[in-house]
mmCIF file of C-alpha atoms in Angstrom:
data_model
loop_
_atom_site.group_PDB
_atom_site.id
_atom_site.type_symbol
_atom_site.label_atom_id
_atom_site.label_comp_id
_atom_site.label_asym_id
_atom_site.label_seq_id
_atom_site.Cartn_x
_atom_site.Cartn_y
_atom_site.Cartn_z
ATOM 1 C CA MET A 1 -78.656 43.404 -85.804
ATOM 2 C CA ILE A 2 -78.194 41.125 -89.102
ATOM 3 C CA GLY A 3 -80.318 43.163 -90.788
ATOM 4 C CA ILE A 4 -78.018 46.390 -90.772
ATOM 5 C CA LEU A 5 -75.126 44.395 -91.439
ATOM 6 C CA SER A 6 -76.830 43.255 -94.747
ATOM 7 C CA GLN A 7 -76.797 46.781 -95.934
ATOM 8 C CA ILE A 8 -72.763 47.254 -95.392
ATOM 9 C CA PRO A 9 -71.916 46.125 -99.000
ATOM 10 C CA GLN A 10 -74.498 48.283 -100.375
ATOM 11 C CA TYR A 11 -73.682 51.911 -98.990
ATOM 12 C CA ARG A 12 -70.019 51.428 -99.818
ATOM 13 C CA LEU A 13 -71.189 50.349 -103.303
ATOM 14 C CA PHE A 14 -73.241 53.853 -103.271
ATOM 15 C CA ARG A 15 -70.052 55.804 -101.775
ATOM 16 C CA SER A 16 -67.251 54.566 -103.904
ATOM 17 C CA THR A 17 -70.068 54.545 -107.419
ATOM 18 C CA GLY A 18 -72.595 56.027 -106.529
ATOM 19 C CA TYR A 19 -74.940 53.472 -107.260
ATOM 20 C CA PRO A 20 -77.302 51.880 -105.502
ATOM 21 C CA SER A 21 -78.886 54.577 -104.192
ATOM 22 C CA LYS A 22 -79.796 54.478 -100.800
ATOM 23 C CA LYS A 23 -81.629 56.086 -98.071
ATOM 24 C CA PRO A 24 -79.451 56.481 -94.861
ATOM 25 C CA LEU A 25 -79.396 54.276 -92.137
ATOM 26 C CA ASN A 26 -78.673 56.671 -89.079
ATOM 27 C CA VAL A 27 -80.657 59.983 -89.227
ATOM 28 C CA THR A 28 -80.843 63.211 -86.793
ATOM 29 C CA VAL A 29 -83.574 65.015 -86.756
ATOM 30 C CA SER A 30 -83.354 68.202 -84.915
ATOM 31 C CA VAL A 31 -87.487 69.042 -84.122
ATOM 32 C CA THR A 32 -86.098 72.477 -82.553
ATOM 33 C CA TYR A 33 -83.559 75.318 -81.990
ATOM 34 C CA LYS A 34 -85.042 75.988 -78.814
ATOM 35 C CA CYS A 35 -83.345 75.661 -75.420
ATOM 36 C CA ASN A 36 -83.986 76.366 -72.071
ATOM 37 C CA SER A 37 -79.980 76.149 -71.569
ATOM 38 C CA HIS A 38 -77.313 78.483 -72.489
ATOM 39 C CA CYS A 39 -74.530 76.638 -72.447
ATOM 40 C CA LYS A 40 -70.316 78.026 -72.449
ATOM 41 C CA THR A 41 -69.963 75.412 -75.434
ATOM 42 C CA CYS A 42 -73.256 75.754 -77.606
ATOM 43 C CA ASN A 43 -75.114 78.789 -78.968
ATOM 44 C CA VAL A 44 -78.017 76.490 -80.474
ATOM 45 C CA TRP A 45 -80.774 78.327 -78.473
ATOM 46 C CA LYS A 46 -79.776 81.974 -80.442
ATOM 47 C CA ARG A 47 -81.290 80.270 -83.483
ATOM 48 C CA HIS A 48 -84.629 80.724 -85.049
ATOM 49 C CA ALA A 49 -86.513 78.265 -86.814
ATOM 50 C CA ASP A 50 -90.125 77.787 -88.539
ATOM 51 C CA ASP A 51 -90.219 74.455 -86.595
ATOM 52 C CA LEU A 52 -91.535 71.295 -88.750
ATOM 53 C CA SER A 53 -95.435 69.779 -87.991
ATOM 54 C CA VAL A 54 -96.146 66.562 -86.689
ATOM 55 C CA ASN A 55 -98.320 66.390 -90.009
ATOM 56 C CA GLU A 56 -94.896 67.238 -91.802
ATOM 57 C CA TYR A 57 -92.731 64.743 -89.861
ATOM 58 C CA ASP A 58 -95.556 62.041 -90.824
ATOM 59 C CA SER A 59 -95.077 63.276 -94.431
ATOM 60 C CA ILE A 60 -91.485 62.792 -94.464
ATOM 61 C CA PHE A 61 -91.498 59.196 -92.268
ATOM 62 C CA GLY A 62 -93.463 57.850 -95.049
ATOM 63 C CA PHE A 63 -90.649 58.675 -97.397
ATOM 64 C CA LEU A 64 -88.206 57.807 -95.431
ATOM 65 C CA GLY A 65 -89.620 54.299 -95.140
ATOM 66 C CA LYS A 66 -87.852 51.270 -92.925
ATOM 67 C CA THR A 67 -84.666 52.204 -94.262
ATOM 68 C CA PRO A 68 -83.222 54.578 -91.353
ATOM 69 C CA PHE A 69 -82.118 51.702 -88.217
ATOM 70 C CA TRP A 70 -81.221 54.830 -85.794
ATOM 71 C CA PHE A 71 -82.991 57.668 -85.376
ATOM 72 C CA THR A 72 -81.482 60.838 -83.208
ATOM 73 C CA ILE A 73 -84.186 63.035 -81.997
ATOM 74 C CA SER A 74 -82.579 66.194 -80.929
ATOM 75 C CA GLY A 75 -82.649 69.590 -80.295
ATOM 76 C CA GLY A 76 -81.989 72.685 -78.785
ATOM 77 C CA GLU A 77 -83.713 70.520 -76.330
ATOM 78 C CA PRO A 78 -86.511 68.810 -77.507
ATOM 79 C CA PHE A 79 -88.732 67.837 -74.513
ATOM 80 C CA LEU A 80 -89.812 71.735 -75.237
ATOM 81 C CA ARG A 81 -92.140 70.615 -77.700
ATOM 82 C CA PRO A 82 -95.296 69.073 -76.288
ATOM 83 C CA ASP A 83 -95.811 66.990 -79.332
ATOM 84 C CA LEU A 84 -92.538 65.396 -79.161
ATOM 85 C CA VAL A 85 -94.290 62.144 -78.207
ATOM 86 C CA GLU A 86 -96.218 62.177 -81.644
ATOM 87 C CA ILE A 87 -93.209 62.752 -83.568
ATOM 88 C CA CYS A 88 -92.014 59.549 -82.129
ATOM 89 C CA ARG A 89 -94.723 57.795 -82.509
ATOM 90 C CA SER A 90 -94.875 58.643 -86.379
ATOM 91 C CA ALA A 91 -91.234 57.662 -86.886
ATOM 92 C CA TYR A 92 -91.953 54.376 -85.418
ATOM 93 C CA ARG A 93 -95.195 53.839 -86.998
ATOM 94 C CA ASN A 94 -93.363 54.647 -90.550
ATOM 95 C CA CYS A 95 -90.064 53.927 -90.020
ATOM 96 C CA LYS A 96 -89.854 50.898 -87.560
ATOM 97 C CA PRO A 97 -86.266 51.537 -86.186
ATOM 98 C CA GLN A 98 -84.510 49.828 -84.215
ATOM 99 C CA VAL A 99 -83.271 52.932 -82.272
ATOM 100 C CA ILE A 100 -84.479 55.915 -80.742
ATOM 101 C CA ASN A 101 -81.969 58.137 -78.697
ATOM 102 C CA ILE A 102 -82.826 61.408 -77.322
ATOM 103 C CA PRO A 103 -80.523 63.609 -75.838
ATOM 104 C CA THR A 104 -81.823 65.881 -73.156
ATOM 105 C CA ASN A 105 -81.151 68.315 -70.015
ATOM 106 C CA GLY A 106 -83.469 67.264 -67.805
ATOM 107 C CA LEU A 107 -84.421 70.396 -66.554
ATOM 108 C CA LEU A 108 -88.078 69.354 -67.310
ATOM 109 C CA ASN A 109 -88.105 67.261 -64.758
ATOM 110 C CA ASN A 110 -91.919 67.649 -64.420
ATOM 111 C CA VAL A 111 -92.568 66.777 -68.310
ATOM 112 C CA ILE A 112 -89.789 64.226 -69.073
ATOM 113 C CA PRO A 113 -90.863 60.968 -67.183
ATOM 114 C CA SER A 114 -94.071 60.963 -68.201
ATOM 115 C CA ALA A 115 -93.190 61.974 -71.802
ATOM 116 C CA VAL A 116 -90.569 59.101 -72.067
ATOM 117 C CA GLN A 117 -92.827 56.834 -70.910
ATOM 118 C CA GLU A 118 -95.667 57.486 -73.498
ATOM 119 C CA ILE A 119 -92.795 57.251 -76.210
ATOM 120 C CA VAL A 120 -91.051 54.001 -74.686
ATOM 121 C CA GLU A 121 -94.407 52.305 -74.214
ATOM 122 C CA SER A 122 -95.668 53.423 -77.798
ATOM 123 C CA CYS A 123 -92.615 52.119 -79.195
ATOM 124 C CA PRO A 124 -92.579 48.720 -78.053
ATOM 125 C CA LYS A 125 -90.254 47.137 -80.400
ATOM 126 C CA THR A 126 -87.689 49.790 -80.663
ATOM 127 C CA THR A 127 -84.831 50.283 -78.126
ATOM 128 C CA VAL A 128 -85.312 54.019 -76.769
ATOM 129 C CA VAL A 129 -82.087 54.855 -75.295
ATOM 130 C CA ILE A 130 -82.856 58.724 -72.852
ATOM 131 C CA ASN A 131 -79.212 60.304 -73.191
ATOM 132 C CA LEU A 132 -79.135 62.773 -70.111
ATOM 133 C CA SER A 133 -76.449 65.357 -71.051
ATOM 134 C CA LEU A 134 -74.169 66.367 -67.605
ATOM 135 C CA ASP A 135 -70.774 68.263 -67.761
ATOM 136 C CA GLY A 136 -69.399 68.301 -64.036
ATOM 137 C CA ILE A 137 -71.100 67.524 -60.601
ATOM 138 C CA GLY A 138 -73.372 69.847 -59.094
ATOM 139 C CA HIS A 139 -72.585 73.328 -59.042
ATOM 140 C CA GLN A 140 -69.502 73.094 -61.911
ATOM 141 C CA HIS A 141 -72.190 71.640 -64.127
ATOM 142 C CA ASP A 142 -74.719 74.418 -63.302
ATOM 143 C CA GLU A 143 -71.894 76.994 -64.445
ATOM 144 C CA ILE A 144 -71.335 75.071 -67.730
ATOM 145 C CA ARG A 145 -74.723 75.102 -69.015
ATOM 146 C CA ASN A 146 -75.999 78.646 -66.697
ATOM 147 C CA VAL A 147 -78.852 77.448 -65.666
ATOM 148 C CA PRO A 148 -78.297 78.093 -61.872
ATOM 149 C CA GLY A 149 -79.828 74.600 -60.275
ATOM 150 C CA ASN A 150 -79.403 72.426 -63.642
ATOM 151 C CA TRP A 151 -77.995 70.304 -61.314
ATOM 152 C CA ASP A 152 -81.102 69.165 -59.295
ATOM 153 C CA LYS A 153 -83.415 69.375 -61.398
ATOM 154 C CA ALA A 154 -81.487 66.806 -63.768
ATOM 155 C CA MET A 155 -80.939 64.596 -60.846
ATOM 156 C CA LYS A 156 -85.071 64.787 -60.289
ATOM 157 C CA THR A 157 -85.473 63.875 -64.009
ATOM 158 C CA TYR A 158 -82.782 60.701 -63.983
ATOM 159 C CA ARG A 159 -84.302 59.447 -60.854
ATOM 160 C CA ALA A 160 -86.949 59.008 -62.012
ATOM 161 C CA LEU A 161 -86.556 58.390 -65.333
ATOM 162 C CA GLN A 162 -84.665 54.958 -63.565
ATOM 163 C CA GLU A 163 -87.503 54.241 -61.408
ATOM 164 C CA LEU A 164 -90.336 52.942 -65.143
ATOM 165 C CA LYS A 165 -87.755 50.188 -65.518
ATOM 166 C CA LEU A 166 -89.256 49.580 -69.011
ATOM 167 C CA PRO A 167 -87.570 46.889 -70.731
ATOM 168 C CA ASN A 168 -87.054 48.668 -73.625
ATOM 169 C CA LEU A 169 -85.552 51.892 -72.326
ATOM 170 C CA GLU A 170 -81.982 52.561 -72.043
ATOM 171 C CA LEU A 171 -80.649 55.423 -69.652
ATOM 172 C CA GLY A 172 -77.732 57.073 -70.450
ATOM 173 C CA ILE A 173 -75.586 59.689 -69.338
ATOM 174 C CA HIS A 174 -73.433 62.342 -71.950
ATOM 175 C CA SER A 175 -70.373 64.161 -71.189
ATOM 176 C CA VAL A 176 -69.290 67.398 -73.451
ATOM 177 C CA ILE A 177 -65.630 67.428 -73.243
ATOM 178 C CA SER A 178 -64.505 71.792 -73.109
ATOM 179 C CA LYS A 179 -61.761 73.849 -72.202
ATOM 180 C CA TYR A 180 -64.268 74.311 -68.760
ATOM 181 C CA ASN A 181 -63.931 70.341 -67.298
ATOM 182 C CA VAL A 182 -61.325 68.454 -69.630
ATOM 183 C CA GLU A 183 -59.418 68.306 -66.219
ATOM 184 C CA ASP A 184 -61.930 66.840 -64.060
ATOM 185 C CA ILE A 185 -63.368 64.734 -66.543
ATOM 186 C CA PRO A 186 -62.269 61.335 -64.638
ATOM 187 C CA GLN A 187 -63.645 62.446 -61.182
ATOM 188 C CA VAL A 188 -66.640 63.068 -63.423
ATOM 189 C CA CYS A 189 -66.961 59.784 -65.100
ATOM 190 C CA ASP A 190 -65.921 58.068 -62.108
ATOM 191 C CA TYR A 191 -69.214 59.476 -60.049
ATOM 192 C CA MET A 192 -71.557 59.307 -62.645
ATOM 193 C CA ILE A 193 -70.795 55.000 -63.175
ATOM 194 C CA ARG A 194 -70.453 54.790 -59.203
ATOM 195 C CA GLU A 195 -73.052 57.335 -57.940
ATOM 196 C CA LEU A 196 -76.187 56.975 -60.859
ATOM 197 C CA GLN A 197 -75.648 53.575 -62.403
ATOM 198 C CA PRO A 198 -76.343 54.499 -66.096
ATOM 199 C CA ASP A 199 -76.890 51.991 -68.667
ATOM 200 C CA SER A 200 -73.971 53.592 -70.831
ATOM 201 C CA TYR A 201 -72.259 56.727 -69.779
ATOM 202 C CA ILE A 202 -70.660 58.154 -73.008
ATOM 203 C CA THR A 203 -68.669 61.566 -74.071
ATOM 204 C CA GLU A 204 -68.431 63.631 -76.875
ATOM 205 C CA ILE A 205 -65.584 66.434 -77.608
ATOM 206 C CA ALA A 206 -66.837 70.498 -78.013
ATOM 207 C CA GLU A 207 -66.423 70.856 -81.422
ATOM 208 C CA GLU A 208 -66.591 73.952 -83.661
ATOM 209 C CA ARG A 209 -70.663 73.254 -85.105
ATOM 210 C CA VAL A 210 -72.125 75.624 -88.055
ATOM 211 C CA GLU A 211 -75.711 73.902 -86.456
ATOM 212 C CA LEU A 212 -74.440 75.138 -83.665
ATOM 213 C CA GLU A 213 -73.030 78.240 -84.091
ATOM 214 C CA THR A 214 -69.461 77.592 -81.920
ATOM 215 C CA VAL A 215 -67.337 78.152 -85.168
ATOM 216 C CA GLY A 216 -64.613 80.374 -83.818
ATOM 217 C CA ALA A 217 -65.827 80.054 -80.584
ATOM 218 C CA ASP A 218 -62.610 79.009 -77.764
ATOM 219 C CA ILE A 219 -64.373 75.989 -76.459
ATOM 220 C CA THR A 220 -61.987 72.599 -77.785
ATOM 221 C CA PRO A 221 -59.425 71.297 -75.195
ATOM 222 C CA PRO A 222 -56.340 70.932 -75.805
ATOM 223 C CA VAL A 223 -55.604 67.504 -78.183
ATOM 224 C CA GLU A 224 -53.107 66.831 -76.207
ATOM 225 C CA ASP A 225 -55.226 66.968 -72.432
ATOM 226 C CA TYR A 226 -58.465 65.087 -74.537
ATOM 227 C CA CYS A 227 -56.107 62.216 -75.052
ATOM 228 C CA LYS A 228 -55.515 61.906 -71.783
ATOM 229 C CA THR A 229 -58.636 62.099 -70.720
ATOM 230 C CA ILE A 230 -59.753 59.042 -73.592
ATOM 231 C CA ASP A 231 -57.472 57.005 -72.423
ATOM 232 C CA TYR A 232 -59.042 57.061 -69.024
ATOM 233 C CA LEU A 233 -62.736 56.931 -70.466
ATOM 234 C CA SER A 234 -61.332 53.843 -72.253
ATOM 235 C CA SER A 235 -59.719 52.405 -69.308
ATOM 236 C CA ALA A 236 -63.238 52.933 -67.094
ATOM 237 C CA ILE A 237 -65.306 51.397 -69.861
ATOM 238 C CA LYS A 238 -63.195 48.416 -69.441
ATOM 239 C CA LYS A 239 -63.722 47.342 -66.281
ATOM 240 C CA GLN A 240 -67.173 47.900 -66.789
ATOM 241 C CA ARG A 241 -69.297 45.219 -67.561
ATOM 242 C CA PHE A 242 -72.484 45.896 -70.083
ATOM 243 C CA SER A 243 -75.512 44.045 -71.103
ATOM 244 C CA GLY A 244 -77.988 44.092 -73.670
ATOM 245 C CA PHE A 245 -77.535 47.209 -76.580
ATOM 246 C CA SER A 246 -75.089 48.460 -73.727
ATOM 247 C CA ARG A 247 -72.801 46.365 -74.044
ATOM 248 C CA ILE A 248 -73.140 47.189 -78.004
ATOM 249 C CA THR A 249 -73.354 50.719 -78.096
ATOM 250 C CA GLN A 250 -69.497 50.528 -75.199
ATOM 251 C CA SER A 251 -67.910 48.402 -77.331
ATOM 252 C CA PHE A 252 -68.215 50.873 -80.126
ATOM 253 C CA ARG A 253 -67.577 53.307 -78.139
ATOM 254 C CA LEU A 254 -64.069 52.275 -77.526
ATOM 255 C CA GLU A 255 -63.512 52.207 -80.954
ATOM 256 C CA TYR A 256 -64.562 55.789 -81.462
ATOM 257 C CA TYR A 257 -61.893 57.270 -78.412
ATOM 258 C CA SER A 258 -58.874 55.477 -80.487
ATOM 259 C CA LEU A 259 -60.382 57.194 -83.811
ATOM 260 C CA ALA A 260 -60.883 60.152 -81.707
ATOM 261 C CA ARG A 261 -57.379 60.239 -81.448
ATOM 262 C CA LYS A 262 -55.797 59.734 -84.383
ATOM 263 C CA ILE A 263 -58.158 62.094 -86.213
ATOM 264 C CA LEU A 264 -57.501 65.155 -83.653
ATOM 265 C CA THR A 265 -53.644 64.261 -84.051
ATOM 266 C CA GLU A 266 -53.726 63.426 -87.376
ATOM 267 C CA ARG A 267 -56.167 66.119 -88.862
ATOM 268 C CA ARG A 268 -57.705 64.032 -91.134
ATOM 269 C CA GLN A 269 -60.176 61.309 -92.249
ATOM 270 C CA VAL A 270 -58.529 57.885 -90.611
ATOM 271 C CA ILE A 271 -61.347 56.050 -91.909
ATOM 272 C CA PRO A 272 -63.872 56.846 -95.060
ATOM 273 C CA CYS A 273 -66.554 59.602 -93.899
ATOM 274 C CA TYR A 274 -70.345 58.402 -94.847
ATOM 275 C CA ALA A 275 -71.491 61.494 -93.895
ATOM 276 C CA GLY A 276 -74.379 62.017 -96.457
ATOM 277 C CA PHE A 277 -74.515 58.558 -97.667
ATOM 278 C CA ALA A 278 -75.215 56.437 -95.074
ATOM 279 C CA SER A 279 -76.389 58.979 -92.187
ATOM 280 C CA ALA A 280 -78.067 62.436 -92.702
ATOM 281 C CA HIS A 281 -79.324 65.500 -90.641
ATOM 282 C CA ILE A 282 -82.481 67.107 -90.750
ATOM 283 C CA ALA A 283 -82.893 70.657 -89.493
ATOM 284 C CA PRO A 284 -85.942 72.088 -87.542
ATOM 285 C CA ASP A 285 -87.347 73.738 -90.874
ATOM 286 C CA GLY A 286 -86.514 71.187 -93.089
ATOM 287 C CA ASP A 287 -83.258 71.271 -94.658
ATOM 288 C CA VAL A 288 -81.733 67.997 -95.113
ATOM 289 C CA TRP A 289 -77.919 68.482 -93.899
ATOM 290 C CA ALA A 290 -75.144 65.706 -94.727
ATOM 291 C CA CYS A 291 -73.919 66.260 -90.529
ATOM 292 C CA CYS A 292 -74.420 69.024 -88.339
ATOM 293 C CA ILE A 293 -70.383 70.371 -88.021
ATOM 294 C CA ARG A 294 -70.718 71.770 -91.950
ATOM 295 C CA ALA A 295 -74.288 71.865 -91.612
ATOM 296 C CA GLU A 296 -74.521 72.982 -95.141
ATOM 297 C CA PRO A 297 -78.489 72.639 -97.018
ATOM 298 C CA MET A 298 -78.294 69.999 -99.904
ATOM 299 C CA GLY A 299 -82.208 71.004 -99.944
ATOM 300 C CA ASN A 300 -85.335 71.630 -97.818
ATOM 301 C CA LEU A 301 -88.080 68.953 -97.660
ATOM 302 C CA ARG A 302 -90.802 71.723 -97.466
ATOM 303 C CA GLU A 303 -89.897 72.919 -101.389
ATOM 304 C CA VAL A 304 -90.341 68.802 -102.334
ATOM 305 C CA ASP A 305 -93.507 67.980 -100.801
ATOM 306 C CA TYR A 306 -91.629 66.267 -98.089
ATOM 307 C CA ASP A 307 -90.163 63.556 -100.248
ATOM 308 C CA PHE A 308 -87.258 62.918 -98.525
ATOM 309 C CA SER A 309 -85.163 61.126 -102.424
ATOM 310 C CA LYS A 310 -85.889 64.234 -104.015
ATOM 311 C CA VAL A 311 -83.495 65.707 -101.766
ATOM 312 C CA TRP A 312 -80.697 63.018 -101.310
ATOM 313 C CA LEU A 313 -80.329 61.998 -104.608
ATOM 314 C CA SER A 314 -80.205 65.971 -105.730
ATOM 315 C CA GLN A 315 -77.587 67.689 -107.683
ATOM 316 C CA ASN A 316 -76.212 69.297 -104.127
ATOM 317 C CA ALA A 317 -76.281 65.967 -102.379
ATOM 318 C CA LYS A 318 -74.251 64.084 -105.232
ATOM 319 C CA GLU A 319 -71.540 67.524 -105.000
ATOM 320 C CA MET A 320 -71.596 67.410 -101.183
ATOM 321 C CA ARG A 321 -70.938 63.951 -101.037
ATOM 322 C CA GLN A 322 -68.197 64.452 -103.775
ATOM 323 C CA ARG A 323 -66.387 66.705 -101.126
ATOM 324 C CA ILE A 324 -66.811 64.719 -98.244
ATOM 325 C CA LYS A 325 -65.168 61.804 -100.073
ATOM 326 C CA GLY A 326 -62.580 63.682 -100.952
ATOM 327 C CA LYS A 327 -61.554 64.567 -97.405
ATOM 328 C CA GLU A 328 -62.080 67.843 -97.672
ATOM 329 C CA CYS A 329 -63.118 67.690 -93.698
ATOM 330 C CA TYR A 330 -62.641 65.759 -91.224
ATOM 331 C CA CYS A 331 -64.082 65.720 -87.494
ATOM 332 C CA PRO A 332 -64.440 63.322 -84.817
ATOM 333 C CA LEU A 333 -68.772 63.433 -85.037
ATOM 334 C CA ALA A 334 -69.358 61.135 -82.729
ATOM 335 C CA ASN A 335 -73.024 60.051 -84.100
ATOM 336 C CA VAL A 336 -71.581 59.961 -87.531
ATOM 337 C CA SER A 337 -68.482 58.037 -86.416
ATOM 338 C CA TYR A 338 -70.973 55.231 -85.926
ATOM 339 C CA THR A 339 -71.916 54.859 -88.872
ATOM 340 C CA ASN A 340 -68.745 55.078 -90.269
ATOM 341 C CA MET A 341 -67.255 52.228 -87.812
ATOM 342 C CA LEU A 342 -70.146 50.522 -89.195
ATOM 343 C CA CYS A 343 -68.952 50.710 -92.761
ATOM 344 C CA HIS A 344 -65.175 50.114 -92.405
ATOM 345 C CA ILE A 345 -64.611 46.111 -92.647
ATOM 346 C CA PRO A 346 -61.464 46.194 -90.112
ATOM 347 C CA THR A 347 -63.036 48.856 -87.567
ATOM 348 C CA LEU A 348 -66.302 46.289 -87.630
ATOM 349 C CA ALA A 349 -64.119 43.243 -87.138
ATOM 350 C CA LYS A 350 -62.544 45.363 -84.204
ATOM 351 C CA VAL A 351 -65.768 45.796 -82.444
ATOM 352 C CA SER A 352 -67.137 42.795 -83.510
ATOM 353 C CA ARG A 353 -64.596 40.617 -81.541
ATOM 354 C CA ARG A 354 -64.666 42.842 -78.315
ATOM 355 C CA ILE A 355 -68.076 42.511 -78.021
ATOM 356 C CA ILE A 356 -67.816 38.241 -78.611
ATOM 357 C CA ALA A 357 -65.115 38.795 -75.689
ATOM 358 C CA ARG A 358 -67.063 41.163 -73.247
#
């Protein structure tokens, strides 16, 4: 963690002056759009792409080098890729990230546990976080995900992952708060924490994202309902005692809820956004985005022989950064918000005090 903190002044300079140019410390890699859930809050399964191969990822990760601190390996459903273990091994071998986070719907209960074990054991010096996506309890979850039996299969996956008991594995639960479940989240939260006892429980608001083809979709809960819900979630987190990496992430999560409330009510960037500066998103076909909300390509890695810097420092990238810096957009996207909080000294100070106090 000390290593990442030492880089923050450089990212702040990069955002304010353009120099020194820095590769991102937070990288999301969507390895496929394919998904075996057809969620009411996500249409990513409708998208198609010529997915990057393991060899292509190996080249990309080689150019990224040791700068990334945090990788999110996402989809679609990432475990639909039979070579997911090899992709994670390549990220570890080339970049040595401190964290690899993988969200999953848990449907592939005969595949996920063994794949996770291989990934965790192949990345011994990295904390591997598996976040199981659960938006309700039992039938409600199946309805939102549009997959009969989703809950039962996800529970089989979750129990099998709990039995792994590997020292660098963190098992979390992630819920998308939408108009379909916002009133039920307090009960969902209580059940998840009490009955399933995850290392962490996190939520994110259902948003209109270009990546997910949900722009114009009526999925976002009313702001006042969401604010009531996050008040409850904040209270629930404060009552829990976490250890290890979860202690850090949950402290950031408390600050995130406060930040999300302000963003949604004030409709502006409450703290500076570092999307395109300290965080980046690589789409399944090699497009590089500043973030998945806008999903506007700054360039494609296949067109530059996988040299990330050629896209990251391109004129398109510079123009995108200026637009984000100019506050023409705002959102409570959780993944990017973590980076924003790290780079915002007053917020980082609040989180640090909370970590020490807990």
